[in-house]
């Protein structure tokens, strides 16, 4: 896999001519069809456009059937290429469909959101939701290329951008104490996105290269995600109170930083830094007492568990992270209470 | 991956204790639930039995949802293990479900038919049918183990055994001229199955090891399968005239041996040997004139094609095979005419 951060007008034509596919498809959703596809269309040879509805609510098998059906109707053979133009849902689901169509055709990720640029597009985790469980069905498969154009970030609503930024923060917290200190001095709108995205991608790539299928080290990328995913899943089917992924992960990072502190892995000052910064950027998600048990129940489906026991990635100092730490239900309950304030 | 040919009473307990899974599931269909599971049950620790309807007609997404749902309800984590006890459908679909559940749990193939023992269980091709196309959706993923017990062959109807035998014949034709000569001297009922299965598995393993994802050499295993699959697909939804896989492949091997001869790759004497032997063992499938075009249309969905052009594996001498040979529609039509006699 190679990650290229450059205008697509430079990177895309070159990649396609190298790949020399027998057929080309572009997967978009309603949003990227409108805001991103027009910028890409003129760069492409003849292709099949596959358009699906936007949103996590469509990241399921029925949409995969639409995608597989479109590839089949266009007589795609194994030498075809699929470009996934969109955010995490498009990349995860499009990648999964490509990786399973005729046992796998090549695909490239063209991530259009900050979240997918710094996280989802790198590392080869593909999948769909199943029975309300996030990414429950999927595979590990690296894309032929990841082509990142930060110009797309200008098309994003501010809330989307802020959501993706949670993964940038996470990468600093687990792997780069200096960047963590630096980051907090800038407002979101003043950041140099080419530099910021490149820094985050480099951390993720380095970790994934050492452990592609998450047997060990790669688990550190899950800091904030055990409780964060559980919070996200809990709010999944509430159209009004819906949380974006990064908003849930920001909450998860506060809770799990608290656990790191409780387990003696970080000083109280670092916990306070994290908490203040994350509350300042994201505010506090309103959690009621009666939300606690359903959220804890969701942690049981976490993919890092073993034999029903929850295992977490927790920071153990600024810019450092440990993984496979067993955490009791009682302690998780305290973390939720602590977060509520 | 390791292939073990031994009584399951020896191989299975040892494998499970080595694997030390956090949970265990056994996938069976109605037939293997009745004829095979009773022989295995007492060898197993606590496990979840997942039972699905038998037959290729159920090798689709809806059945996968049943399997994924059962694993989810049993709270399977990534350290779970699934045993696929059955023929090719159980192995292909169970393997696909395991390889995609939480992005992949370990699975072992316990093939109970001759076809799955000498072919499907070895090599990591997994998948399901989609929109009437065989194995259209799937992945390559090696099982943790293949445990073959030829005692199961005694539970098979004679027609099933004969069907699986087509793959044994294929392995000899593409890779072992001596064994091809030897095979023809024995009746099916006089064969030593431990020896015969071991020989076939060794050929397939050797080929797959050199080219796991079928970029090149592995394609020789598809001899007889381009036209054979097309014939099989053509008869798929006819409950009365249904063909077993090996019966269709036997027909495909006659047709493709004819193509080898027409392209100057084999002598007429070898074509005659193949034809006489295969007609003697399998008879001749009744094909009408109006079957020709639909069968040819199915060859366009073959996974070895490139840009709409059919490419075949064809024998080029006794015990030798070449691949990626382009074959015209006209020539395929002649092969069908030739087969009809």
XYZ file of C-alpha atoms in Angstrom:
682
model
C 0.000 0.000 0.000
C 1.101 3.532 -0.548
C -0.421 6.682 0.927
C -0.111 9.802 -1.216
C -1.041 13.234 0.095
C -1.407 15.440 -2.981
C -4.045 17.026 -5.201
C -5.967 14.238 -6.948
C -5.356 15.983 -10.254
C -1.747 14.867 -9.822
C -2.041 11.533 -8.026
C -5.133 9.940 -9.559
C -4.355 9.817 -13.305
C -0.886 8.474 -12.552
C -2.228 5.751 -10.253
C -4.853 4.605 -12.754
C -2.395 4.396 -15.597
C -0.010 2.336 -13.412
C -2.815 0.029 -12.344
C -4.141 -0.431 -15.891
C -7.455 -1.981 -14.797
C -9.751 -3.959 -17.133
C -12.668 -1.857 -15.844
C -13.152 1.009 -13.413
C -15.907 1.787 -10.889
C -16.361 4.773 -8.602
C -18.388 4.357 -5.427
C -20.032 7.497 -4.051
C -22.837 8.394 -1.680
C -25.394 11.168 -2.117
C -23.056 13.722 -0.522
C -19.866 12.870 -2.345
C -21.813 12.507 -5.606
C -22.676 16.178 -5.233
C -19.605 17.695 -3.569
C -16.642 15.513 -4.582
C -17.399 13.487 -7.715
C -17.594 16.621 -9.939
C -13.977 17.395 -8.992
C -12.838 13.878 -9.879
C -14.949 12.935 -12.888
C -12.861 14.775 -15.480
C -9.697 12.998 -14.248
C -11.102 9.553 -15.015
C -11.367 7.304 -18.075
C -14.657 5.489 -18.786
C -16.132 4.167 -15.561
C -19.216 2.811 -13.817
C -20.629 5.154 -11.177
C -22.148 3.332 -8.193
C -24.212 5.580 -5.970
C -25.545 4.575 -2.567
C -27.394 6.471 0.184
C -25.180 8.330 2.669
C -24.725 7.427 6.304
C -23.834 4.691 8.779
C -27.467 3.535 8.665
C -26.800 2.107 5.189
C -23.523 0.367 6.071
C -25.039 -3.093 5.894
C -25.449 -6.201 3.759
C -28.336 -4.875 1.679
C -26.140 -2.026 0.410
C -23.335 -4.506 -0.306
C -25.777 -6.417 -2.486
C -26.392 -3.201 -4.433
C -22.653 -2.721 -4.935
C -21.892 -6.353 -5.827
C -24.891 -6.290 -8.182
C -23.577 -3.195 -9.966
C -20.129 -4.765 -10.445
C -21.750 -7.946 -11.748
C -24.004 -6.085 -14.220
C -20.951 -4.202 -15.506
C -19.241 -7.598 -16.021
C -16.322 -6.673 -13.773
C -13.599 -9.294 -13.831
C -10.829 -9.784 -11.252
C -8.676 -7.148 -12.905
C -11.194 -4.388 -12.292
C -10.513 -1.464 -9.962
C -12.883 0.305 -7.590
C -12.333 3.843 -6.279
C -14.055 4.553 -2.973
C -14.787 8.278 -2.944
C -16.143 9.326 0.418
C -15.822 9.051 4.159
C -15.353 6.044 6.416
C -18.592 4.309 5.456
C -17.759 4.416 1.742
C -14.181 3.273 2.363
C -15.055 0.467 4.799
C -18.019 -0.867 2.841
C -16.620 -0.271 -0.651
C -13.360 -1.903 0.385
C -15.236 -4.880 1.843
C -17.259 -5.295 -1.349
C -14.139 -5.067 -3.537
C -12.199 -7.466 -1.287
C -14.963 -10.078 -1.570
C -16.142 -9.613 -5.186
C -14.841 -12.695 -7.050
C -12.620 -13.211 -3.979
C -11.081 -9.796 -4.345
C -10.469 -7.021 -6.863
C -8.172 -4.031 -6.406
C -9.527 -0.898 -4.766
C -8.218 2.521 -3.812
C -9.383 4.758 -1.001
C -10.056 8.410 -1.884
C -11.054 9.671 1.541
C -12.997 12.923 1.581
C -13.451 13.507 5.327
C -10.808 14.266 7.925
C -11.812 11.144 9.846
C -11.298 8.869 6.878
C -8.093 10.637 5.813
C -6.342 10.184 9.148
C -7.912 6.918 10.199
C -10.260 4.735 8.172
C -8.417 4.873 4.846
C -5.146 3.631 6.301
C -4.643 0.137 7.621
C -6.913 -2.163 5.678
C -9.743 -2.632 8.166
C -12.865 -3.140 6.076
C -16.377 -4.034 7.022
C -20.022 -3.382 7.617
C -22.376 -3.216 10.571
C -24.467 -6.274 11.438
C -27.412 -6.486 13.826
C -26.541 -3.039 15.136
C -22.906 -3.969 15.854
C -20.299 -1.735 14.245
C -17.946 -3.327 11.707
C -19.033 -6.728 12.932
C -18.549 -8.373 9.525
C -15.412 -7.566 7.561
C -11.887 -8.458 6.524
C -8.360 -7.078 6.672
C -7.217 -6.156 3.178
C -4.899 -3.370 2.104
C -6.025 -1.064 -0.707
C -3.874 -0.725 -3.823
C -3.466 2.946 -2.878
C -4.719 5.658 -0.546
C -4.937 8.991 -2.349
C -5.523 11.862 0.062
C -6.447 15.331 -1.168
C -6.899 17.731 1.749
C -8.776 20.147 -0.553
C -11.868 18.016 0.200
C -11.729 19.136 3.839
C -12.953 22.533 2.659
C -16.250 20.904 1.608
C -16.930 19.568 5.118
C -19.314 20.983 7.724
C -17.346 22.196 10.739
C -18.901 19.502 12.955
C -17.588 16.768 10.638
C -14.117 18.267 10.656
C -14.124 18.458 14.450
C -15.248 14.833 14.652
C -12.346 13.638 12.524
C -9.964 15.700 14.590
C -10.545 13.326 17.532
C -8.414 10.721 15.760
C -5.644 13.275 15.255
C -5.712 13.934 18.995
C -5.666 10.198 19.673
C -2.597 9.636 17.503
C -0.737 12.335 19.453
C -1.818 10.985 22.833
C -0.695 7.421 22.093
C 2.482 8.145 20.135
C 3.799 11.724 20.169
C 3.944 13.807 23.362
C 5.503 16.815 21.599
C 2.767 16.968 19.011
C 0.183 16.652 21.789
C 1.689 19.752 23.440
C 1.847 21.575 20.088
C -1.680 20.715 18.996
C -3.256 22.322 22.054
C -1.784 25.717 21.167
C -3.726 25.981 17.873
C -7.351 26.513 17.034
C -8.824 24.020 14.601
C -9.153 26.625 11.831
C -5.479 27.599 12.049
C -4.058 24.124 11.494
C -2.050 23.279 8.388
C -4.035 20.272 7.197
C -1.390 18.840 4.898
C 1.049 18.735 7.790
C -1.505 17.528 10.352
C -2.897 14.764 8.151
C 0.605 13.622 7.127
C 1.646 13.403 10.789
C -1.381 11.333 11.766
C -1.121 9.028 8.755
C 2.580 8.438 9.456
C 1.826 7.294 13.012
C -0.954 5.009 11.887
C 1.080 3.537 9.027
C 4.028 2.840 11.331
C 1.847 0.985 13.805
C -0.085 -0.980 11.172
C 3.084 -2.019 9.347
C 4.294 -3.725 12.524
C 1.020 -5.555 13.156
C -1.368 -5.569 10.194
C -4.014 -7.887 11.639
C -4.106 -6.505 15.188
C -2.593 -9.407 17.079
C -0.774 -6.986 19.400
C 0.653 -3.496 18.976
C -2.047 -2.289 16.569
C -4.495 -2.415 19.455
C -3.054 0.878 20.764
C -5.003 2.587 17.965
C -8.097 1.620 19.906
C -7.414 4.030 22.758
C -10.713 5.745 23.534
C -12.575 3.273 21.349
C -13.799 0.602 23.757
C -16.041 2.949 25.714
C -16.235 5.372 22.765
C -17.664 2.704 20.448
C -20.053 1.596 23.175
C -21.319 5.174 23.567
C -21.570 5.536 19.779
C -23.498 2.269 19.430
C -25.806 3.309 22.268
C -26.799 6.450 20.362
C -26.850 4.756 16.950
C -30.572 4.424 16.437
C -31.606 7.819 17.875
C -32.039 10.141 14.905
C -32.082 13.258 17.084
C -29.350 12.696 19.612
C -26.994 11.074 17.082
C -23.309 11.371 17.872
C -20.599 11.546 15.242
C -17.837 8.948 15.575
C -15.203 11.423 16.767
C -17.556 12.942 19.306
C -18.098 9.514 20.836
C -14.370 8.774 20.723
C -13.610 12.088 22.445
C -15.924 11.006 25.263
C -14.272 7.571 25.251
C -10.819 9.145 25.530
C -11.819 11.116 28.627
C -13.254 7.963 30.217
C -10.287 5.806 29.327
C -7.763 8.480 30.405
C -9.558 8.325 33.751
C -9.016 4.538 33.759
C -5.322 5.031 32.939
C -5.093 7.349 35.923
C -7.013 4.972 38.200
C -4.702 2.122 37.232
C -1.657 4.256 38.034
C -0.477 4.537 34.428
C -0.598 8.354 34.110
C -0.303 11.350 36.442
C -3.365 13.342 37.439
C -1.993 16.396 35.566
C -2.123 14.543 32.232
C -5.671 13.404 32.944
C -6.604 17.025 33.638
C -4.913 18.276 30.446
C -6.764 15.702 28.367
C -10.072 16.351 30.042
C -9.895 20.134 29.777
C -8.851 20.075 26.148
C -11.427 17.507 25.055
C -14.276 19.168 26.919
C -13.220 22.531 25.404
C -13.240 21.130 21.853
C -16.178 18.696 22.095
C -18.259 19.670 25.112
C -19.742 16.906 27.218
C -22.153 14.282 25.858
C -25.267 14.130 28.029
C -25.408 10.692 29.612
C -28.144 9.687 32.010
C -27.890 7.161 34.808
C -30.015 4.727 32.853
C -27.556 4.885 29.927
C -24.778 3.247 31.962
C -25.800 -0.416 31.810
C -26.687 -0.486 28.084
C -23.343 1.181 27.306
C -21.455 -1.353 29.421
C -23.331 -4.163 27.684
C -22.041 -2.921 24.326
C -18.424 -3.220 25.497
C -18.936 -7.004 25.583
C -19.060 -7.053 21.782
C -15.720 -5.267 21.457
C -13.399 -7.147 19.082
C -10.403 -6.879 21.425
C -12.052 -8.912 24.183
C -11.082 -12.415 25.109
C -13.542 -14.898 26.618
C -16.004 -12.214 27.666
C -13.413 -10.103 29.469
C -13.002 -6.483 28.340
C -9.429 -5.554 27.357
C -8.451 -1.983 26.615
C -5.700 0.114 25.130
C -4.780 2.697 27.764
C -2.197 5.468 27.681
C 0.658 4.973 30.125
C 2.303 8.359 29.990
C 2.243 11.224 27.486
C 2.692 9.846 23.962
C 2.752 6.231 25.150
C 0.136 3.495 25.097
C -0.244 -0.060 26.392
C -2.791 -2.655 25.274
C -4.674 -5.766 26.419
C -5.273 -4.223 29.844
C -8.173 -6.010 31.576
C -10.682 -3.561 33.020
C -13.492 -4.539 35.383
C -17.113 -3.556 34.912
C -17.002 -1.697 38.232
C -14.129 0.464 37.047
C -15.843 1.165 33.717
C -18.961 2.180 35.631
C -16.808 4.625 37.659
C -15.361 6.026 34.427
C -18.855 6.737 33.118
C -19.769 8.403 36.436
C -16.570 10.460 36.309
C -17.305 11.592 32.759
C -20.820 12.667 33.703
C -19.119 14.933 36.300
C -2.264 -24.680 7.213
C -1.775 -28.364 7.782
C -3.695 -31.209 6.223
C -4.004 -34.323 8.350
C -5.422 -37.572 7.003
C -6.299 -39.670 10.038
C -9.269 -40.791 12.113
C -10.820 -37.715 13.757
C -10.682 -39.530 17.082
C -6.906 -39.012 16.863
C -6.559 -35.684 15.045
C -9.436 -33.597 16.421
C -8.846 -33.584 20.200
C -5.165 -32.837 19.638
C -5.921 -29.941 17.280
C -8.458 -28.365 19.623
C -6.159 -28.546 22.600
C -3.346 -26.918 20.572
C -5.699 -24.203 19.333
C -7.118 -23.513 22.815
C -10.071 -21.435 21.551
C -12.131 -19.114 23.759
C -15.278 -20.711 22.313
C -16.094 -23.470 19.853
C -18.794 -23.802 17.192
C -19.615 -26.680 14.870
C -21.357 -25.949 11.587
C -23.426 -28.790 10.120
C -26.206 -29.221 7.595
C -29.194 -31.541 7.877
C -27.240 -34.452 6.411
C -24.045 -34.107 8.416
C -26.074 -33.413 11.560
C -27.515 -36.896 11.121
C -24.647 -38.917 9.628
C -21.426 -37.234 10.818
C -22.013 -35.107 13.908
C -22.832 -38.145 16.115
C -19.343 -39.509 15.360
C -17.690 -36.227 16.313
C -19.778 -34.939 19.208
C -18.168 -37.081 21.895
C -14.699 -35.838 20.852
C -15.559 -32.202 21.551
C -15.613 -29.948 24.598
C -18.605 -27.604 25.131
C -19.653 -26.073 21.824
C -22.380 -24.245 19.928
C -24.012 -26.336 17.198
C -25.049 -24.307 14.149
C -27.332 -26.197 11.808
C -28.291 -25.006 8.348
C -30.269 -26.581 5.506
C -28.258 -28.781 3.132
C -27.448 -27.989 -0.479
C -26.002 -25.466 -2.906
C -29.398 -23.708 -2.977
C -28.696 -22.411 0.536
C -25.149 -21.220 -0.148
C -26.080 -17.548 -0.059
C -26.081 -14.416 2.081
C -29.256 -15.235 3.988
C -27.628 -18.399 5.354
C -24.503 -16.409 6.240
C -26.710 -14.116 8.295
C -27.963 -17.178 10.188
C -24.376 -18.265 10.892
C -23.081 -14.802 11.843
C -26.167 -14.359 14.036
C -25.486 -17.620 15.861
C -21.855 -16.652 16.550
C -22.999 -13.233 17.773
C -25.651 -14.678 20.092
C -23.034 -17.036 21.546
C -20.810 -13.974 22.175
C -17.961 -15.358 20.069
C -14.841 -13.220 20.292
C -11.900 -13.223 17.864
C -10.297 -16.174 19.618
C -13.217 -18.461 18.857
C -12.903 -21.478 16.566
C -15.391 -22.851 14.070
C -15.367 -26.427 12.773
C -16.993 -26.872 9.380
C -18.318 -30.430 9.295
C -19.635 -31.248 5.856
C -19.063 -31.039 2.140
C -17.992 -28.158 -0.064
C -20.959 -25.933 0.719
C -20.355 -26.160 4.467
C -16.609 -25.599 4.047
C -16.884 -22.714 1.589
C -19.681 -20.887 3.370
C -18.602 -21.701 6.934
C -15.063 -20.631 6.087
C -16.338 -17.395 4.538
C -18.445 -16.634 7.623
C -15.533 -17.357 9.970
C -13.092 -15.334 7.841
C -15.406 -12.291 7.975
C -16.828 -12.526 11.523
C -15.147 -9.712 13.471
C -12.711 -9.585 10.517
C -11.790 -13.207 10.955
C -11.769 -16.030 13.484
C -9.985 -19.356 13.139
C -11.737 -22.224 11.426
C -10.950 -25.804 10.530
C -12.315 -27.843 7.668
C -13.617 -31.316 8.503
C -14.622 -32.435 5.015
C -17.055 -35.330 4.860
C -17.407 -35.855 1.090
C -14.776 -37.050 -1.360
C -15.166 -33.822 -3.319
C -14.422 -31.632 -0.325
C -11.625 -33.901 0.906
C -9.648 -33.773 -2.328
C -10.599 -30.278 -3.449
C -12.659 -27.733 -1.545
C -11.059 -28.146 1.881
C -7.543 -27.469 0.607
C -6.416 -24.107 -0.679
C -8.385 -21.447 1.148
C -10.965 -20.554 -1.488
C -14.069 -19.530 0.438
C -17.323 -18.053 -0.695
C -20.987 -18.124 -1.484
C -23.179 -17.894 -4.571
C -24.676 -14.531 -5.529
C -27.419 -13.856 -8.058
C -27.064 -17.402 -9.339
C -23.296 -17.085 -9.852
C -21.181 -19.716 -8.150
C -18.735 -18.531 -5.475
C -19.192 -14.989 -6.743
C -18.614 -13.440 -3.308
C -15.761 -14.728 -1.173
C -12.203 -14.436 0.060
C -8.955 -16.378 0.088
C -8.152 -17.455 3.641
C -6.392 -20.581 4.819
C -8.023 -22.655 7.557
C -6.147 -23.326 10.789
C -6.302 -27.004 9.840
C -7.846 -29.493 7.457
C -8.693 -32.729 9.220
C -9.621 -35.488 6.789
C -11.146 -38.747 7.949
C -11.817 -41.064 5.013
C -14.178 -43.114 7.209
C -16.847 -40.527 6.300
C -16.697 -41.685 2.682
C -18.526 -44.820 3.783
C -21.554 -42.675 4.659
C -21.826 -41.266 1.112
C -24.251 -42.316 -1.598
C -22.355 -43.854 -4.526
C -23.332 -40.956 -6.813
C -21.708 -38.444 -4.414
C -18.522 -40.511 -4.261
C -18.361 -40.714 -8.041
C -18.872 -36.960 -8.299
C -15.931 -36.208 -6.012
C -13.820 -38.674 -7.953
C -13.844 -36.248 -10.928
C -11.417 -33.995 -9.038
C -9.132 -36.966 -8.376
C -9.106 -37.644 -12.117
C -8.410 -33.957 -12.798
C -5.410 -33.892 -10.454
C -3.918 -36.871 -12.300
C -4.583 -35.388 -15.742
C -2.932 -32.061 -14.943
C -0.032 -33.271 -12.804
C 0.684 -37.016 -12.774
C 0.651 -39.104 -15.942
C 1.611 -42.306 -14.104
C -1.253 -42.005 -11.670
C -3.601 -41.281 -14.586
C -2.528 -44.595 -16.134
C -2.828 -46.421 -12.795
C -6.233 -45.000 -11.906
C -7.877 -46.332 -15.032
C -7.012 -49.914 -14.073
C -9.161 -49.859 -10.903
C -12.869 -49.765 -10.261
C -14.057 -47.055 -7.920
C -14.939 -49.552 -5.185
C -11.472 -51.116 -5.215
C -9.531 -47.920 -4.562
C -7.585 -47.379 -1.355
C -9.123 -44.088 -0.276
C -6.404 -43.079 2.182
C -3.826 -43.399 -0.580
C -6.011 -41.801 -3.274
C -7.047 -38.829 -1.142
C -3.471 -38.270 0.066
C -2.212 -38.243 -3.520
C -4.801 -35.731 -4.667
C -4.327 -33.471 -1.642
C -0.551 -33.487 -2.138
C -0.918 -32.264 -5.733
C -3.348 -29.527 -4.769
C -1.250 -28.409 -1.792
C 1.890 -28.219 -3.917
C 0.163 -26.043 -6.519
C -1.560 -23.775 -3.988
C 1.644 -23.256 -1.990
C 3.285 -21.792 -5.107
C 0.383 -19.462 -5.902
C -2.126 -19.040 -3.066
C -4.274 -16.317 -4.661
C -4.404 -17.690 -8.195
C -2.334 -15.112 -9.995
C -0.819 -17.786 -12.228
C -0.014 -21.467 -11.727
C -3.006 -22.210 -9.486
C -5.238 -21.704 -12.490
C -4.279 -25.204 -13.723
C -6.619 -26.549 -11.025
C -9.421 -25.110 -13.133
C -8.974 -27.624 -15.942
C -12.462 -28.771 -16.908
C -14.016 -26.016 -14.806
C -14.660 -23.196 -17.289
C -17.152 -25.174 -19.350
C -17.879 -27.504 -16.430
C -19.004 -24.639 -14.182
C -21.031 -23.171 -17.024
C -22.835 -26.491 -17.494
C -23.330 -26.796 -13.729
C -24.744 -23.254 -13.474
C -27.025 -23.918 -16.438
C -28.609 -26.839 -14.588
C -28.568 -25.151 -11.169
C -32.228 -24.239 -10.840
C -33.682 -27.422 -12.352
C -34.639 -29.614 -9.430
C -35.103 -32.695 -11.619
C -32.167 -32.619 -13.987
C -29.706 -31.392 -11.339
C -26.092 -32.258 -11.932
C -23.589 -32.848 -9.159
C -20.430 -30.733 -9.345
C -18.163 -33.585 -10.391
C -20.599 -34.754 -13.057
C -20.493 -31.290 -14.620
C -16.704 -31.158 -14.308
C -16.391 -34.565 -15.968
C -18.357 -33.142 -18.914
C -16.166 -30.017 -18.803
C -12.998 -32.129 -18.905
C -14.154 -33.939 -22.049
C -14.980 -30.608 -23.719
C -11.737 -28.965 -22.665
C -9.632 -31.996 -23.599
C -11.201 -31.593 -27.045
C -10.062 -27.943 -27.029
C -6.528 -29.029 -25.999
C -6.540 -31.376 -28.979
C -7.936 -28.730 -31.363
C -5.223 -26.291 -30.254
C -2.539 -28.892 -30.895
C -1.610 -29.330 -27.235
C -2.360 -33.079 -26.917
C -2.453 -36.088 -29.231
C -5.733 -37.563 -30.392
C -4.954 -40.776 -28.472
C -4.950 -38.921 -25.150
C -8.237 -37.229 -26.037
C -9.708 -40.656 -26.794
C -8.397 -42.153 -23.523
C -9.939 -39.286 -21.533
C -13.201 -39.399 -23.380
C -13.644 -43.166 -23.113
C -12.797 -43.237 -19.428
C -14.987 -40.288 -18.471
C -17.978 -41.478 -20.495
C -17.549 -44.941 -18.938
C -17.532 -43.539 -15.377
C -20.027 -40.667 -15.777
C -22.075 -41.315 -18.903
C -22.979 -38.394 -21.103
C -24.994 -35.392 -19.855
C -27.938 -34.756 -22.186
C -27.417 -31.341 -23.779
C -29.842 -29.927 -26.320
C -29.043 -27.496 -29.111
C -30.830 -24.717 -27.239
C -28.595 -25.262 -24.172
C -25.487 -24.106 -26.049
C -25.904 -20.326 -25.954
C -26.955 -20.075 -22.280
C -23.982 -22.266 -21.329
C -21.598 -20.087 -23.330
C -23.085 -16.979 -21.681
C -22.185 -18.400 -18.268
C -18.517 -18.696 -19.240
C -18.381 -14.882 -19.360
C -18.699 -14.758 -15.563
C -15.721 -17.063 -15.072
C -13.265 -15.566 -12.577
C -10.222 -16.339 -14.747
C -11.371 -14.088 -17.600
C -9.792 -10.790 -18.433
C -11.729 -7.945 -20.077
C -14.544 -10.189 -21.269
C -12.245 -12.744 -22.914
C -12.480 -16.351 -21.795
C -9.180 -17.854 -20.632
C -8.824 -21.518 -19.836
C -6.527 -24.034 -18.226
C -5.894 -26.760 -20.801
C -3.818 -29.921 -20.586
C -0.793 -29.907 -22.863
C 0.276 -33.503 -22.663
C -0.367 -36.314 -20.162
C 0.102 -35.000 -16.607
C 0.822 -31.453 -17.775
C -1.331 -28.318 -17.871
C -1.062 -24.756 -19.186
C -3.225 -21.781 -18.186
C -4.510 -18.427 -19.426
C -5.166 -19.872 -22.895
C -7.629 -17.640 -24.770
C -10.422 -19.668 -26.360
C -12.906 -18.263 -28.848
C -16.657 -18.640 -28.583
C -16.683 -20.514 -31.891
C -14.265 -23.109 -30.566
C -16.250 -23.495 -27.328
C -19.375 -24.035 -29.420
C -17.541 -26.798 -31.310
C -16.505 -28.378 -28.022
C -20.137 -28.512 -26.900
C -21.137 -30.026 -30.272
C -18.330 -32.571 -29.986
C -19.422 -33.555 -26.474
C -23.006 -34.072 -27.638
C -21.535 -36.592 -30.106
